[in-house]
Coordinates of C-alpha atoms and ligand atoms in Angstrom, one line a residue:
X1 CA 0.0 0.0 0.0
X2 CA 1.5 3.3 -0.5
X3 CA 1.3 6.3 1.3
X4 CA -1.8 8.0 0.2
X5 CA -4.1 5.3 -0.1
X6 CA -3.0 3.9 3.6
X7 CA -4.0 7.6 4.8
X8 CA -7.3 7.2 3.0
X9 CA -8.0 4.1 5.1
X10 CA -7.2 5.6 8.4
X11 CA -9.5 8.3 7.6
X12 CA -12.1 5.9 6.6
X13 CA -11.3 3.9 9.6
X14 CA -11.5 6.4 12.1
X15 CA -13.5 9.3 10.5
X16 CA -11.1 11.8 11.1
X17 CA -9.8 14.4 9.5
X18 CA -9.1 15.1 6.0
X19 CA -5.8 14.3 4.3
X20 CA -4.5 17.2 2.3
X21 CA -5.4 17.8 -1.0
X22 CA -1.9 16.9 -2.1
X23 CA -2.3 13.9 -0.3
X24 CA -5.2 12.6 -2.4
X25 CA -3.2 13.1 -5.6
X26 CA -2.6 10.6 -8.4
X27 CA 0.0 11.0 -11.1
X28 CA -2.0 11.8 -14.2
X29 CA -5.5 12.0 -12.7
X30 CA -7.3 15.3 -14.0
X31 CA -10.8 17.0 -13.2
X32 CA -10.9 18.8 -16.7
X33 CA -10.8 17.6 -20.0
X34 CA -9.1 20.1 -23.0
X35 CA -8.6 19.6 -26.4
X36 CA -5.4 19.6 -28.0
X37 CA -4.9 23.7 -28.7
X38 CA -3.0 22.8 -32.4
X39 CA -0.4 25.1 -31.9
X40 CA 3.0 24.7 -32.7
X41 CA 5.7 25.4 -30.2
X42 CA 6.7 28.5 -32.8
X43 CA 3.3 29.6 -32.5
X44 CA 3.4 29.6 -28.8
X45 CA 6.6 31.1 -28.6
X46 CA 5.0 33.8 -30.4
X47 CA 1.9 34.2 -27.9
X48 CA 3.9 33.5 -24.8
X49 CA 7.6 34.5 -25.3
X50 CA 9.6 31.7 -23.2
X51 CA 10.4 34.3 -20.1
X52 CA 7.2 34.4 -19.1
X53 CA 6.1 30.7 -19.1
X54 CA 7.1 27.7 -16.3
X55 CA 10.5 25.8 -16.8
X56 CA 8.3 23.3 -14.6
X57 CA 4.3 22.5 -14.2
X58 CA 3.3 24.2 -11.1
X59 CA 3.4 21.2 -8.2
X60 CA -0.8 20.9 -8.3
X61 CA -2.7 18.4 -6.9
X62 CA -3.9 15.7 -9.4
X63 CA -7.4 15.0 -8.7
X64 CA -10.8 14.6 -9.9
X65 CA -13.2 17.0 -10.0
X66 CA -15.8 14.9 -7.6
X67 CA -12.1 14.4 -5.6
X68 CA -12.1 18.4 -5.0
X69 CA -15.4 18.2 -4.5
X70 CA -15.9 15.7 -1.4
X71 CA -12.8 17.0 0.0
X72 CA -14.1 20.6 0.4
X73 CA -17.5 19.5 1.3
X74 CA -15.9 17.3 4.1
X75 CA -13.6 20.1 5.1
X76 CA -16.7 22.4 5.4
X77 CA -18.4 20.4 7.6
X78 CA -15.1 20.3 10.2
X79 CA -16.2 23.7 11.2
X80 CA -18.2 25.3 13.6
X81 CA -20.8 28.0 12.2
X82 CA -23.5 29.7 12.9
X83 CA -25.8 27.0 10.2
X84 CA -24.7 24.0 12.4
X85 CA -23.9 25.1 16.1
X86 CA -25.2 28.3 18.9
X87 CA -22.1 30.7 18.4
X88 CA -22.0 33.0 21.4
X89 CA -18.8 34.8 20.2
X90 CA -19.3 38.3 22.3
X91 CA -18.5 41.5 20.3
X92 CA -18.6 39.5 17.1
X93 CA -22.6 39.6 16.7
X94 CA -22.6 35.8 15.3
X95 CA -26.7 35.9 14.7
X96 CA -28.4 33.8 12.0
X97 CA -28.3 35.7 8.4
X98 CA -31.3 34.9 6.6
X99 CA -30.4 32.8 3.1
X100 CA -32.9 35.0 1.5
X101 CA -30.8 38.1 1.6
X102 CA -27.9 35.5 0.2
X103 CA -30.1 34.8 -2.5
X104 CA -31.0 38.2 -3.1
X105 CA -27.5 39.5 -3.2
X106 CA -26.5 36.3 -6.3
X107 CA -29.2 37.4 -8.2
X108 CA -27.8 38.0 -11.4
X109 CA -29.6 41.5 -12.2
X110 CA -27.4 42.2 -8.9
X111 CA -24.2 40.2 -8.8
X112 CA -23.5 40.4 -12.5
X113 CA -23.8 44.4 -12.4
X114 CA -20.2 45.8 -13.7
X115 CA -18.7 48.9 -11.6
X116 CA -17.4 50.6 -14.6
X117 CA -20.9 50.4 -16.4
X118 CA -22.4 53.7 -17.3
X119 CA -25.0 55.2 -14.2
X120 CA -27.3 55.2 -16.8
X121 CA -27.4 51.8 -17.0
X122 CA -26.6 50.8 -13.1
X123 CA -30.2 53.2 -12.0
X124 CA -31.6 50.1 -10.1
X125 CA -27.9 49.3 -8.2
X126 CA -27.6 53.1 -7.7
X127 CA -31.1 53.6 -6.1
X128 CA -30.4 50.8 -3.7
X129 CA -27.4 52.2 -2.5
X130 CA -28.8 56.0 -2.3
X131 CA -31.6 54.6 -0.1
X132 CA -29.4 52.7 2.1
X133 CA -27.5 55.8 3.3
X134 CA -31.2 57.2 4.0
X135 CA -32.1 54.3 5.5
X136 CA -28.7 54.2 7.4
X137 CA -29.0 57.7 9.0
X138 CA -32.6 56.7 9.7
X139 CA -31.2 54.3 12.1
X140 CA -28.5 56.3 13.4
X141 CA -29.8 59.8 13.1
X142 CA -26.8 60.5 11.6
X143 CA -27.0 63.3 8.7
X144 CA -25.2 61.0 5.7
X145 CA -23.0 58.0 5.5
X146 CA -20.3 56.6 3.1
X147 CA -20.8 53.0 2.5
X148 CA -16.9 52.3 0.8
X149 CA -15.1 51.1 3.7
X150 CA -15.0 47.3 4.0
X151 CA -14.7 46.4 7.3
X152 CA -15.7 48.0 11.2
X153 CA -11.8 48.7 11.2
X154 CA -11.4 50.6 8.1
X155 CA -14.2 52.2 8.8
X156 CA -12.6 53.7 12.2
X157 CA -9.8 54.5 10.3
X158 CA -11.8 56.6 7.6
X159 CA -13.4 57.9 10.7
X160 CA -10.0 59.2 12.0
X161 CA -9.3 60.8 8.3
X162 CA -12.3 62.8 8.7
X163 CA -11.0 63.6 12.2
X164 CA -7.5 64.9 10.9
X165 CA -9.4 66.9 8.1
X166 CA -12.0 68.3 10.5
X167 CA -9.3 69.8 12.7
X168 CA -7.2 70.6 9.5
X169 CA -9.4 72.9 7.8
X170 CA -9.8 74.6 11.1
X171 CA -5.7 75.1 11.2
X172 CA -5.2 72.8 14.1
X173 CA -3.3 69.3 14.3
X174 CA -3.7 67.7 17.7
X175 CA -2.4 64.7 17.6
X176 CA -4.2 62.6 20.3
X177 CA -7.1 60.1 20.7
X178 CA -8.4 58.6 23.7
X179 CA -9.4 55.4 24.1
X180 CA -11.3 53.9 26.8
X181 CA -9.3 50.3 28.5
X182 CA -12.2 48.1 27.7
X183 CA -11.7 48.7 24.2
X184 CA -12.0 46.7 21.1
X185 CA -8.1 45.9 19.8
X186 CA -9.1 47.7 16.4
X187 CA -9.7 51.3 18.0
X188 CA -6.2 51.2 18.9
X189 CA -4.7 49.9 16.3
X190 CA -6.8 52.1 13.7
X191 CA -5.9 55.2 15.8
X192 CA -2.0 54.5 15.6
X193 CA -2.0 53.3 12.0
X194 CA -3.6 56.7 11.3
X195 CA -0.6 58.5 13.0
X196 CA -2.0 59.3 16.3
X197 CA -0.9 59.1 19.4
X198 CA -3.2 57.0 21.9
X199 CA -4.3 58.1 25.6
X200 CA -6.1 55.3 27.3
X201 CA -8.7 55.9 29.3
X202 CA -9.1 53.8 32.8
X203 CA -12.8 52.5 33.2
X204 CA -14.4 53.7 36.1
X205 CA -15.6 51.3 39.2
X206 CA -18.8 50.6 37.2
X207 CA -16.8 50.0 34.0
X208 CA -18.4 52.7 32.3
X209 CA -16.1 56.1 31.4
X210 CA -15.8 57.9 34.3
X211 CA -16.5 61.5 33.5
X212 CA -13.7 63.0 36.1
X213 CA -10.8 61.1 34.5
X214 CA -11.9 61.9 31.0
X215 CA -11.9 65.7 32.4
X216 CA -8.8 64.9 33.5
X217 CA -7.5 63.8 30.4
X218 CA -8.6 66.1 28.1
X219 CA -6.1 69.1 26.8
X220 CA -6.0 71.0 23.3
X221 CA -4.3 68.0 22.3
X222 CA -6.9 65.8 22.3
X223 CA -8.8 65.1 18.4
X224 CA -11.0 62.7 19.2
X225 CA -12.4 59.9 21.9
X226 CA -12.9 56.8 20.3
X227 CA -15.6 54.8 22.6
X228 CA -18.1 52.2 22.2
X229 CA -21.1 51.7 23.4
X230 CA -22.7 49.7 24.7
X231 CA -19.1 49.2 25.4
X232 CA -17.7 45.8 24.9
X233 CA -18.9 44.9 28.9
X234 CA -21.9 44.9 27.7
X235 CA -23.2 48.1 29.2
X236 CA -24.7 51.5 28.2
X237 CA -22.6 54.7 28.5
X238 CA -25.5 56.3 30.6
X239 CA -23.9 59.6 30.6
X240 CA -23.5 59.7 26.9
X241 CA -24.8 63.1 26.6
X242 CA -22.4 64.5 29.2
X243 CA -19.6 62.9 27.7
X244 CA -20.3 64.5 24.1
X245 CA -20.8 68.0 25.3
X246 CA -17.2 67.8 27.7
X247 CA -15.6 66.8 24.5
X248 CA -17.4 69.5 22.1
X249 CA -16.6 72.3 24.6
X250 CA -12.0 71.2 23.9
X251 CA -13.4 71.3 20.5
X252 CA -12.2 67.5 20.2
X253 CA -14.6 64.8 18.2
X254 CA -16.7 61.9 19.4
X255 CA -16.2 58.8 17.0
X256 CA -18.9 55.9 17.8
X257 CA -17.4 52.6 17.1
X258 CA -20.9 51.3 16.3
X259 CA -20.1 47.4 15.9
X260 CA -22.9 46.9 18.7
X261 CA -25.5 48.4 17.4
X262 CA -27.3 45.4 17.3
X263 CA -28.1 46.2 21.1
X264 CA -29.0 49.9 19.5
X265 CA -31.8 49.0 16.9
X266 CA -34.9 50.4 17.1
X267 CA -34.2 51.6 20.6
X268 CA -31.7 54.9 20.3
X269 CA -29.8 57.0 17.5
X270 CA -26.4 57.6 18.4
X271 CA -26.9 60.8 16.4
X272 CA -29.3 61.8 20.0
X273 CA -25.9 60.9 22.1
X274 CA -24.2 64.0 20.4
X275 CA -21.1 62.1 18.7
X276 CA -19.9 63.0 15.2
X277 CA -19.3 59.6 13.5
X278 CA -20.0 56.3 13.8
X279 CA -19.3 53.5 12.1
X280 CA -21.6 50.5 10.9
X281 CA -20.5 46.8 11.0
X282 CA -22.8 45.9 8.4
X283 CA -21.6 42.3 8.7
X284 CA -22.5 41.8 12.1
X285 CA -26.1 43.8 12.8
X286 CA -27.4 43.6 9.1
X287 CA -27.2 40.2 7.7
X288 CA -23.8 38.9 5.9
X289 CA -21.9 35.5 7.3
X290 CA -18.9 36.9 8.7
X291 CA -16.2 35.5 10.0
X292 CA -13.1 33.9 8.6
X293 CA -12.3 37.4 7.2
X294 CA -14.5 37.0 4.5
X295 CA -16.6 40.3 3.2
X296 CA -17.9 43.1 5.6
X297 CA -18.9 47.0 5.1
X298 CA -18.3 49.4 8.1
X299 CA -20.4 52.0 6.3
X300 CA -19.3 55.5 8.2
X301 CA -21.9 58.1 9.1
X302 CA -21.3 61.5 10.2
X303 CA -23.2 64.9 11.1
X304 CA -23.9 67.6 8.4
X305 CA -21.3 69.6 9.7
X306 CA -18.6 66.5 8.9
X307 CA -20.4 65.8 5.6
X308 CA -18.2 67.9 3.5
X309 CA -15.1 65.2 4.2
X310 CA -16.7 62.3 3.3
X311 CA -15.0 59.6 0.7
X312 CA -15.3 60.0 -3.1
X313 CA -17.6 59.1 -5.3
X314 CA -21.0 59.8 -3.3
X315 CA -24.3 58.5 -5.3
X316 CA -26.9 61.7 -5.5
X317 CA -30.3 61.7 -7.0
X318 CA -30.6 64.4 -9.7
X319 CA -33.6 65.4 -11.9
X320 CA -31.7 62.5 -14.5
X321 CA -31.8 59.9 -12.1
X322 CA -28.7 58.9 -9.8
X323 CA -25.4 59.8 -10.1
X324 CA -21.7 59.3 -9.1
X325 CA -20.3 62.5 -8.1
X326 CA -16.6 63.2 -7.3
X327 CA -17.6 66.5 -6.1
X328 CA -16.9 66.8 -2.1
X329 CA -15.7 69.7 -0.8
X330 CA -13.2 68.6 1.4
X331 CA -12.9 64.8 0.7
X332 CA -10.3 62.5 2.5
X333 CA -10.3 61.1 -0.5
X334 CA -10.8 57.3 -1.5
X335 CA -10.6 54.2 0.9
X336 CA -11.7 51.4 -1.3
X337 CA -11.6 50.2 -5.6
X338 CA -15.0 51.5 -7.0
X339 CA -17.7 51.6 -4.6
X340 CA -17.4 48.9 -1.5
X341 CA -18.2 45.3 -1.2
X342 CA -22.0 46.0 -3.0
X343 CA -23.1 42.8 -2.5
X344 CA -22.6 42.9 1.8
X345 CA -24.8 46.1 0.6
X346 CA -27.8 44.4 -0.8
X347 CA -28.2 42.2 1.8
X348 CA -28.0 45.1 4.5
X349 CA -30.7 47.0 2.1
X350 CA -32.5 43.9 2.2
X351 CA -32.4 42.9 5.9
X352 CA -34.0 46.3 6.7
X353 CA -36.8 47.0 4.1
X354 CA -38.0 43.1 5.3
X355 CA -37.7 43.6 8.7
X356 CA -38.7 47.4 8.7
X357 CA -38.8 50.1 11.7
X358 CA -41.2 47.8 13.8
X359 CA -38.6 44.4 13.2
X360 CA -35.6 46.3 13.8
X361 CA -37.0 47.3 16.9
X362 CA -37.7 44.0 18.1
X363 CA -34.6 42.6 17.0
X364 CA -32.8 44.8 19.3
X365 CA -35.3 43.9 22.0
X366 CA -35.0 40.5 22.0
X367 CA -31.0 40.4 21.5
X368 CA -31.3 42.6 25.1
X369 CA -33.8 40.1 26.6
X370 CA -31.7 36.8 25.2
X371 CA -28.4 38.4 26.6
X372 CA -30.1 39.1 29.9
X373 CA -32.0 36.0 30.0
X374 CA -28.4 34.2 29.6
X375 CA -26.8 36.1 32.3
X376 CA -29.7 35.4 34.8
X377 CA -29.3 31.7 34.6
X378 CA -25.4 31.8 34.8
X379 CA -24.8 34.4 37.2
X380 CA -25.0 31.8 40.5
X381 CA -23.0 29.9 39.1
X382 CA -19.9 32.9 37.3
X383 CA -20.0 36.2 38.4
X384 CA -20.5 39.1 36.4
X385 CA -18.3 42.0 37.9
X386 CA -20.1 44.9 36.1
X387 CA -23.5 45.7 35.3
X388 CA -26.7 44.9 37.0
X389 CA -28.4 44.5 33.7
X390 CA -26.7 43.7 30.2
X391 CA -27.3 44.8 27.0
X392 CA -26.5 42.3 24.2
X393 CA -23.7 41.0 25.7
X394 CA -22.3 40.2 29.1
X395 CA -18.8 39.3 30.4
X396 CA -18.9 36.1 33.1
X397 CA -15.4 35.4 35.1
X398 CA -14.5 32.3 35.3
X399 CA -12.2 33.0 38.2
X400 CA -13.6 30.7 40.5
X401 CA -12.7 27.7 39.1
X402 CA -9.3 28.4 39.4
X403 CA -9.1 26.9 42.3
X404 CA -9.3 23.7 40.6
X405 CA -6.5 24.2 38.2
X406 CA -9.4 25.1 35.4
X407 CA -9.3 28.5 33.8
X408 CA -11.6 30.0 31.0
X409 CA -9.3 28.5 28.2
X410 CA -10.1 25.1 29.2
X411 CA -13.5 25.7 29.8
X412 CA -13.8 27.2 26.2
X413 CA -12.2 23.9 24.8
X414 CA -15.2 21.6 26.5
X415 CA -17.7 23.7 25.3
X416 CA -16.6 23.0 21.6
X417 CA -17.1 19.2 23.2
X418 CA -20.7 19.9 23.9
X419 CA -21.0 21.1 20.6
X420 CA -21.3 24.9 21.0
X421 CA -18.7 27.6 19.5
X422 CA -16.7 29.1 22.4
X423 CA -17.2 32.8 23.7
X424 CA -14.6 35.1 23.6
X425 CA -11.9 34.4 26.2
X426 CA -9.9 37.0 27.9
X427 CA -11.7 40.1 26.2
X428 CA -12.2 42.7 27.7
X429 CA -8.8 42.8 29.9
X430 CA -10.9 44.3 32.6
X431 CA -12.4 41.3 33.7
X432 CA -9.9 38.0 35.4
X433 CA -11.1 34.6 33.3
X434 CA -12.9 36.6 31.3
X435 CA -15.8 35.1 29.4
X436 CA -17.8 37.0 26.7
X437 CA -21.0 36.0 25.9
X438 CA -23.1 37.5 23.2
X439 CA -26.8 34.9 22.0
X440 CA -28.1 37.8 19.7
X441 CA -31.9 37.7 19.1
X442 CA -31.8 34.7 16.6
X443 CA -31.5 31.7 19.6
X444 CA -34.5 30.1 20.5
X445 CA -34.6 29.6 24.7
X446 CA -34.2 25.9 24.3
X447 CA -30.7 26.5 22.6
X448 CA -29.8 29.4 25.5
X449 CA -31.4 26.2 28.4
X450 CA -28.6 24.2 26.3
X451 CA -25.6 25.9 26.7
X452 CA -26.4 27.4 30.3
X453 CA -26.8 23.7 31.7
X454 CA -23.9 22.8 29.5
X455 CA -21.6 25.3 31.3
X456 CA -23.2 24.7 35.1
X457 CA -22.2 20.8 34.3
X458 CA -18.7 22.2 32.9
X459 CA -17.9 24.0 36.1
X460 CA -19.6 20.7 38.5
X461 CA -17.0 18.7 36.1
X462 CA -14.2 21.0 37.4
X463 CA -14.7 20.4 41.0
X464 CA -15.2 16.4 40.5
X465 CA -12.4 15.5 37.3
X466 CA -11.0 18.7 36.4
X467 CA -8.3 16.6 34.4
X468 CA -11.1 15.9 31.3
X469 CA -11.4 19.5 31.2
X470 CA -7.8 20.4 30.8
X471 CA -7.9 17.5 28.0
X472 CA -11.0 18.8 26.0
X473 CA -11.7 18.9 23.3
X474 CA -12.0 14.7 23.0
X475 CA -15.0 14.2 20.7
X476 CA -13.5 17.0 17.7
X477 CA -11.2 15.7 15.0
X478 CA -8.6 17.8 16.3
X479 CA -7.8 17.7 20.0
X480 CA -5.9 20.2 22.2
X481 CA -3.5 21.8 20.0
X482 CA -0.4 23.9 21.1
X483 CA -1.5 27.6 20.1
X484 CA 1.6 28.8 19.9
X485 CA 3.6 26.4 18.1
X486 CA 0.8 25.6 16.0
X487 CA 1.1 29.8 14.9
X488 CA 5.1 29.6 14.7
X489 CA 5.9 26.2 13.2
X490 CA 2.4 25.1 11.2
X491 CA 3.1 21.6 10.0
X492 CA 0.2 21.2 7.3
X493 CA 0.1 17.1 7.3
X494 CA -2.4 15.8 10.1
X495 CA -0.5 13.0 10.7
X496 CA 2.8 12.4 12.8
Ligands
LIG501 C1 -15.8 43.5 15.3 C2 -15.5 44.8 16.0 C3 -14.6 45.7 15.4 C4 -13.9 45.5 14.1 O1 -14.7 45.2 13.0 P1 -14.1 44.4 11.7 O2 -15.2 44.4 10.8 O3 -13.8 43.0 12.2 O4 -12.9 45.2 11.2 C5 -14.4 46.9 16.0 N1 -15.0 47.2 17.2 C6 -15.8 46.3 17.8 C7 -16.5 46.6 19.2 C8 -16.1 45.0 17.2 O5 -16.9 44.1 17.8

């Protein structure tokens, strides 16, 4: 037996993992058939000259086509998502997308539309994304929006352009942002890429922002604060208001990293809070399968005053119809080829004409209840250090089961045993263990009843055989990996 075909027997045999692709290849086996293209080798010198083309055939795998097929279906099905398994990944707003906006978004008169085609022909495409802005600052109460950048962080960092330019055309260059400690890694990073300098704020007692160390902090230096909310413990900035107006009397910006506005819909505009931009993750609170880095849209909104910097092209309705216009005052300019990822677009636009002002409301609703439903039953069991009440998310510690040599890593790695994606782990830094658990409004109770008496028998397990839990996961086709050494030296072939 040779190599491959003895891994293709263990696998059978044990129903584990998949070989490599290269590992199902057999010399001369092809998925494609091609005729013979007649040319001479003086006629493809011609075409080609012999610089550009391989000495060697590029080392591919040689497989059939049903081959690539059942070996990407079966790899599919390795993985958690949310189509197979509850996915309480906090700050990451894992909720059910509805296929139809999927479908929606391939339809041809859609997919197949080409960005360089004349407006004239495009008037349907156009219209959809002129009305999403409305619709957008409907939402947010924000006066107009941008829909190029492609992700929550580039939209903070187009954010932070429009911050420089703001302060710019009024003949001033401060050069700091301040950033709250329970922040998201991105505000941070955005903020630095953009050449600021970052101040971080320390949460108060209740881990909200606490107003006399933000007073404290602030100087003519200051351009911005960058702050979320509800911030990523899951609570609501109830001094919003007072916040804004301390920032707008040092002349500094209030930039809204909106990527929980899921906990928002329906309920308040961040435009009432007083800040000056936000941005949208359109992956997370309107409908596109995220995750795996695959498309987003961090669409940014701003207030009239700011409208004047906003990214090239903007689409206007005219007497004609709707039109591309590179006409903005005071642009930063582009941040993304043509117009954004369209199609995370349409199912955004979709999302919210189906579910309407009345739906959106109640999706926010019932993320809140679900969050706080979730907390309630797990609370006697991990505490909660801040907040009474949630909002769509909550952070658990998992500090007492420490004492039994289990901590919140381990804990993550059995729930992937009991079939459920982990929570984030060790986010925000404020709380020890910490555990980060975010149902959204898609989970039925049955599924929350799951996972809350899945965890109470984790942390019983921990007092009685804490050494299963330091092994999980056992039932996956991958067990307990090194992180670290699986990130520095990947070895690509499953087996030893
Ligand atoms: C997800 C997230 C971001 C970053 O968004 P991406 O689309 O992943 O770039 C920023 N802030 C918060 C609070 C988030 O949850």
């Amino acid at each position: 037996m040779n190599q491959t075909s003895e891994t293709l027997d263990m696998v059978n045999a044990v129903g584990g993992p998949e070989p490599l692709i290269f590992e199902r290849s057999v010399p001369g086996r092809r998925g494609f058939q091609l005729p013979d293209s007649g040319l001479t080798q003086r006629e493809i010198d011609q075409f080609i000259p012999a610089e550009f083309r391989r000495a060697t055939p590029p080392r591919l795998p040689e497989v059939s086509e049903l081959d690539v097929v059942r070996h990407f279906t079966r790899l599919s099905q390795l993985n958690f998502s949310v189509d197979t398994n509850f996915y309480p990944l906090g700050s990451c707003t894992m909720k059910y997308n509805p296929k139809l906006n999927d479908r929606i978004a391939l339809w041809s008169k859609f997919a197949l539309v080409h960005p360089a085609q004349p407006d004239d022909t495009a008037q349907g495409m156009l219209r959809l994304l002129f009305e999403l802005e409305q619709l957008l600052c409907q939402i947010t109460g924000m006066a107009a929006f941008t829909l190029q950048p492609a992700a929550g962080a580039q939209g903070e960092f187009t954010g932070l352009k429009i911050i420089r330019a703001y302060h710019a055309r009024k003949g001033r260059t401060p050069s700091t942002i301040l950033i709250p400690d329970s922040a998201h890694g991105t505000n941070p990073a955005s903020a630095t890429l953009s050449g600021f300098r970052v101040k971080k704020l320390a949460s108060g007692p209740d881990g909200l922002i606490d107003l006399r160390e933000l007073e404290r902090q602030l100087s003519d230096d200051v351009a911005a604060l960058m702050l979320t909310n509800p911030n990523t413990l899951g609570l609501f900035e109830k001094d919003i208001r007072g916040i804004t107006s301390l920032l707008h009397e040092h002349d500094a910006l209030v930039y809204l990293d909106g990527a929980n506005t899921n906990a928002l819909l329906g309920i308040v505009k961040p435009g009432d809070m007083g800040v000056d931009l936000i941005q949208l993750n359109l992956h997370k609170t309107f409908s596109t399968p995220h995750g795996g880095g695959g498309p987003g849209a961090g669409p940014v909104g701003v207030t009239k005053e700011l409208e004047q910097f906003l990214p090239v092209p903007r689409v206007r309705q005219t007497s004609s119809g709707f039109r591309w216009d590179d006409n903005v005052a005071h642009t930063v300019g582009r941040v993304h080829g043509f117009y954004g990822n369209v199609g995370v677009l349409v199912r955004a636009y979709v999302y919210i004409r189906t579910l309407g002002r009345e739906g959106l409301k109640r999706t926010g609703e019932m993320a809140l209840l679900n969050a706080n439903y979730l907390k309630a039953r797990l609370s006697d069991t991990f505490p909660v250090p801040f907040g009474e009440h949630c909002m769509h998310e909550f952070v658990a510690s998992l500090k007492p089961l420490k004492a039994h040599g289990v901590n919140a890593w381990d804990v993550a790695k059995r729930l992937l045993d009991e079939g459920f994606y982990a929570p984030t782990v060790y986010f925000p830094l404020v709380v020890e263990e910490a555990f980060m658990i975010e149902p959204t409004e898609t989970e039925s109770k049955e599924t929350l009843d799951a996972f809350a008496d899945a965890l109470i028998r984790i942390a019983e397990e921990a007092k009685l055989t804490p050494d299963r839990i330091k092994r999980a996961p056992q039932n996956l086709p991958v067990d307990r990996v090194d992180d670290v050494k699986a990130a520095r030296e990947p070895n690509l072939r499953w087996h030893p």
